[in-house]
């Protein structure tokens, strides 16, 4: 690990200002992803800003009947919160499908959204990677692609976003709240938070330099039958090949987002209009314009089968 300097932030705006004014700085909270990347020298920040003391660990009701979740709420605390379990079951189910108990005890809400991809070539510093080193090339395109993306990808990067929690946040229409170095606050719909790679795969979110996530807000509960299903190569502690977060209402309308297939939680509102026509019609819309590689082409029919299983669950 390369040497770095360290400070403990005293307020969200001070943290954002420190990050904006210190080259090569990173926020650190749970550290469950960043520290691994630093040990491998995939990330080599010159300065770490510890945000653990900022008091952003609240889960509080909003005036609109929703929930405001502090950026530092640990994944376990969020998944087990009585209100989340009762009103946002898809979120609890997605969180407990991810990582391990120890990691969920440490990982934070904001950090979960900001996880880096698990593309194996991103982690291998001997291989070219446009995300790690812009314009270096992409080793995955002629490599092992089983875990990689099939939709929303580009010629520069086919990595997927690894988060389960983010898929549920997307189907719940969460909003990400931030503060910048000037103390200005911003609300970003989660649909706009993660970026597609295009020709700049190293830019993964709409966050500006120094901008700090302070909370994630959920709208008022919408009820319905809520299911999260994760298909993976082993039963636990593995990232999704395909996952699906689905909410179906008694009248048959619903919402869905899928994970494991794209650089961001993948939701296509037009696909939801196909729900009365069954999982095949939904999946066809959801995966339109997919650009699979030979080894991950199986994900397209797997999305349809996963949705079929989830829709059957919601009716049982
Ligand atoms: Fe890097 Fe993306 Fe290519 Fe993986 S798919 S090697 S993350 S550029």
XYZ file of C-alpha atoms and ligand atoms in Angstrom:
324
model
C 0.000 0.000 0.000
C 1.309 3.465 -0.859
C 1.710 6.003 1.974
C -1.155 8.434 2.470
C -2.141 11.186 4.861
C -5.297 10.987 6.957
C -7.789 13.307 8.621
C -11.062 12.951 10.491
C -13.755 15.207 9.042
C -15.719 17.417 11.424
C -18.810 18.170 9.297
C -20.189 17.070 5.915
C -19.378 20.440 4.302
C -15.861 20.434 5.793
C -15.321 16.904 4.470
C -16.469 17.971 1.011
C -14.226 21.046 1.100
C -11.230 18.971 2.195
C -11.835 16.523 -0.643
C -12.286 19.255 -3.231
C -9.096 21.038 -2.198
C -6.812 18.039 -1.622
C -5.593 16.303 -4.786
C -6.066 12.522 -4.933
C -8.199 12.368 -1.808
C -10.925 9.834 -1.010
C -13.619 9.598 1.628
C -13.443 6.478 3.780
C -16.191 5.045 5.995
C -16.606 1.259 6.171
C -13.604 0.808 3.888
C -14.794 -2.634 2.770
C -14.069 -1.911 -0.887
C -11.595 0.985 -0.818
C -9.041 -0.670 1.457
C -8.953 -3.797 -0.718
C -8.365 -1.595 -3.765
C -5.617 0.318 -1.957
C -3.809 -2.880 -0.950
C -3.785 -3.912 -4.613
C -2.741 -0.371 -5.637
C -5.738 -0.115 -7.936
C -6.609 2.950 -5.907
C -3.701 4.931 -4.484
C -5.136 8.038 -2.791
C -2.676 10.524 -1.348
C -5.133 11.525 1.372
C -7.998 9.802 3.193
C -10.853 11.715 4.807
C -12.573 9.656 7.487
C -16.278 10.514 7.527
C -17.294 8.030 10.240
C -17.710 10.775 12.852
C -20.217 12.877 10.918
C -23.327 11.499 12.623
C -24.901 10.426 9.344
C -26.199 7.183 10.820
C -29.876 8.088 11.257
C -32.928 6.412 9.742
C -35.741 8.928 10.097
C -39.235 9.475 8.734
C -39.663 12.160 6.087
C -42.563 14.603 5.901
C -43.734 12.792 2.776
C -44.121 9.465 4.575
C -40.849 7.980 3.373
C -37.528 7.273 5.059
C -34.295 9.246 5.080
C -31.330 6.931 5.489
C -28.031 8.437 6.582
C -25.032 7.770 4.361
C -23.264 5.994 7.225
C -26.065 3.605 8.155
C -24.476 0.167 8.091
C -26.017 -2.366 5.740
C -27.053 -4.647 8.617
C -28.749 -1.779 10.464
C -30.661 -0.832 7.324
C -31.725 -4.373 6.461
C -32.976 -5.059 9.995
C -34.734 -1.744 10.625
C -38.342 -2.533 11.483
C -39.733 0.089 9.086
C -37.576 -1.125 6.212
C -38.534 -4.748 6.800
C -42.223 -3.846 6.947
C -42.522 -1.251 4.171
C -39.543 -1.825 1.852
C -39.120 -5.594 1.940
C -37.306 -5.669 -1.401
C -34.542 -3.567 0.153
C -34.036 -5.853 3.150
C -33.979 -8.899 0.863
C -31.462 -7.322 -1.519
C -29.098 -6.279 1.259
C -29.023 -9.672 2.952
C -28.344 -11.285 -0.444
C -25.059 -9.365 -0.638
C -21.596 -9.967 0.814
C -21.246 -11.624 4.248
C -22.578 -10.803 7.700
C -19.243 -9.314 8.747
C -19.066 -7.070 5.680
C -22.684 -5.964 6.049
C -21.950 -4.973 9.665
C -19.260 -2.606 8.425
C -20.349 -1.460 4.940
C -22.354 1.748 4.677
C -25.304 2.852 2.586
C -23.273 5.386 0.587
C -20.326 3.037 0.182
C -22.593 0.304 -1.142
C -23.792 2.624 -3.927
C -20.190 3.577 -4.722
C -18.750 0.056 -4.952
C -16.360 -0.452 -7.840
C -16.894 -3.234 -10.344
C -15.677 -6.784 -9.718
C -14.459 -7.217 -13.312
C -11.423 -9.513 -12.889
C -9.312 -7.429 -15.251
C -9.999 -4.276 -13.234
C -8.341 -6.093 -10.310
C -5.361 -7.326 -12.354
C -2.939 -4.437 -12.725
C -0.990 -6.378 -15.366
C -3.945 -6.141 -17.747
C -5.222 -3.109 -19.680
C -8.367 -1.559 -18.238
C -10.013 1.672 -19.385
C -11.749 2.086 -16.055
C -8.527 1.848 -14.050
C -6.336 3.575 -16.616
C -8.297 5.644 -19.205
C -7.438 4.845 -22.862
C -5.386 1.766 -21.884
C -7.825 -0.631 -23.569
C -10.128 -3.308 -22.204
C -8.754 -6.787 -21.560
C -12.234 -8.146 -20.888
C -13.400 -7.729 -24.479
C -11.258 -10.675 -25.598
C -11.203 -12.363 -22.236
C -13.339 -14.117 -19.642
C -16.731 -12.437 -19.648
C -19.079 -14.746 -17.745
C -19.618 -12.194 -14.943
C -19.659 -9.115 -17.169
C -22.341 -6.916 -18.670
C -24.624 -7.436 -21.651
C -26.673 -4.239 -21.758
C -25.758 -0.566 -21.333
C -22.138 -1.506 -22.013
C -19.785 0.083 -24.548
C -16.753 -0.773 -26.666
C -14.646 0.751 -23.878
C -16.045 -1.223 -20.914
C -18.441 -4.099 -20.261
C -18.191 -4.147 -16.476
C -21.251 -4.535 -14.251
C -22.188 -2.665 -11.097
C -21.883 -5.175 -8.252
C -24.392 -3.844 -5.709
C -27.554 -5.723 -4.738
C -28.778 -2.870 -2.552
C -28.627 -0.402 -5.442
C -30.956 -2.569 -7.543
C -33.593 -2.390 -4.808
C -32.990 1.347 -4.348
C -33.611 1.783 -8.082
C -36.929 -0.042 -8.044
C -37.954 2.017 -4.996
C -37.098 5.310 -6.776
C -34.637 6.420 -4.099
C -32.982 9.840 -4.154
C -29.323 10.421 -3.282
C -28.639 13.549 -1.214
C -25.250 15.237 -1.347
C -23.324 18.278 -0.168
C -20.465 19.952 -2.017
C -17.433 21.976 -1.001
C -19.463 25.198 -0.893
C -22.018 23.606 1.415
C -24.594 23.388 -1.386
C -26.973 20.448 -1.155
C -28.247 18.445 -4.104
C -30.794 15.648 -4.618
C -30.053 13.151 -7.384
C -32.668 10.590 -8.494
C -30.975 7.209 -8.343
C -31.880 6.696 -12.002
C -29.401 9.472 -12.810
C -26.771 8.653 -10.186
C -24.790 5.866 -11.875
C -23.379 6.593 -15.341
C -23.101 4.304 -18.359
C -19.494 3.828 -19.479
C -19.599 5.278 -23.006
C -15.996 6.195 -23.760
C -15.319 7.361 -20.186
C -15.789 4.253 -18.025
C -13.641 5.737 -15.254
C -16.507 8.197 -14.559
C -19.045 6.052 -12.723
C -21.439 8.511 -11.063
C -22.699 12.075 -11.395
C -20.851 13.101 -8.226
C -18.570 16.095 -8.715
C -15.074 16.213 -7.186
C -15.431 16.499 -3.427
C -19.199 15.992 -3.421
C -20.211 13.863 -0.426
C -23.282 11.645 -0.124
C -25.126 12.543 3.080
C -28.275 10.412 2.813
C -30.514 8.318 0.610
C -34.231 9.060 0.732
C -36.983 6.563 -0.017
C -40.425 7.800 -1.106
C -43.525 6.742 0.820
C -44.089 2.967 0.714
C -46.006 1.662 -2.286
C -46.920 -1.742 -0.853
C -47.316 -4.643 -3.246
C -45.578 -7.976 -3.215
C -41.821 -7.316 -3.048
C -39.240 -9.903 -4.117
C -35.481 -9.863 -4.660
C -33.974 -12.903 -6.361
C -30.258 -13.340 -6.970
C -28.840 -15.981 -9.324
C -25.161 -16.687 -8.747
C -22.493 -19.331 -9.124
C -22.571 -20.341 -5.444
C -25.150 -19.992 -2.732
C -23.542 -17.177 -0.730
C -20.774 -14.585 -0.845
C -20.875 -14.286 -4.624
C -21.870 -11.495 -6.959
C -24.968 -11.808 -9.111
C -24.955 -13.318 -12.562
C -28.482 -11.918 -12.721
C -30.635 -10.447 -9.987
C -34.133 -9.013 -10.029
C -35.906 -6.598 -7.694
C -39.616 -6.727 -8.387
C -42.688 -5.087 -6.850
C -46.065 -6.303 -8.099
C -49.374 -4.724 -7.074
C -52.651 -6.647 -6.625
C -53.929 -5.253 -9.953
C -50.960 -6.812 -11.781
C -49.039 -3.601 -12.414
C -45.526 -3.374 -11.082
C -41.922 -2.282 -11.242
C -38.681 -4.134 -11.737
C -34.970 -3.563 -11.939
C -32.261 -6.100 -12.667
C -28.664 -6.397 -11.537
C -25.616 -8.298 -12.755
C -26.200 -7.378 -16.386
C -25.301 -3.690 -16.739
C -22.977 -0.965 -15.457
C -25.836 0.349 -13.304
C -29.020 -1.069 -11.815
C -31.002 -1.715 -14.989
C -34.584 -0.522 -15.140
C -36.605 0.185 -18.286
C -39.989 1.693 -17.460
C -41.478 0.656 -20.841
C -40.737 -2.966 -19.953
C -42.960 -2.654 -16.878
C -45.938 -1.892 -19.130
C -45.483 -5.421 -20.550
C -46.135 -7.117 -17.203
C -49.646 -8.300 -18.143
C -48.075 -9.996 -21.172
C -45.693 -12.124 -19.106
C -41.993 -12.426 -18.392
C -40.900 -12.982 -22.000
C -42.459 -9.702 -23.155
C -40.964 -7.864 -20.169
C -37.503 -9.334 -20.696
C -37.541 -8.551 -24.418
C -38.077 -4.868 -23.640
C -35.676 -4.880 -20.711
C -32.834 -6.408 -22.693
C -33.437 -4.648 -26.016
C -30.156 -3.523 -27.621
C -28.130 -5.977 -25.534
C -24.553 -6.484 -26.720
C -23.483 -9.805 -25.184
C -20.138 -11.531 -25.532
C -19.994 -15.221 -26.384
C -19.455 -16.278 -22.745
C -22.189 -14.141 -21.221
C -24.896 -14.490 -23.864
C -26.649 -16.867 -21.454
C -27.568 -13.890 -19.256
C -30.274 -12.764 -21.693
C -32.455 -15.891 -21.359
C -31.471 -16.052 -17.687
C -33.060 -12.628 -17.125
C -36.305 -13.948 -18.597
C -36.244 -17.102 -16.483
C -35.396 -15.147 -13.344
C -38.279 -12.764 -13.945
C -40.627 -15.693 -14.588
C -39.624 -17.238 -11.252
C -39.989 -13.930 -9.410
C -43.423 -13.248 -10.897
C -44.511 -16.712 -9.819
C -43.235 -15.898 -6.296
C -45.248 -12.696 -6.166
C -48.432 -14.608 -6.996
C -47.896 -17.330 -4.400
Fe -11.690 -2.524 -17.246
Fe -14.255 -2.325 -17.860
Fe -12.669 -3.641 -19.475
Fe -13.220 -4.655 -17.058
S -14.682 -4.345 -18.715
S -11.194 -4.546 -18.082
S -13.418 -2.780 -15.852
S -12.537 -1.457 -19.011
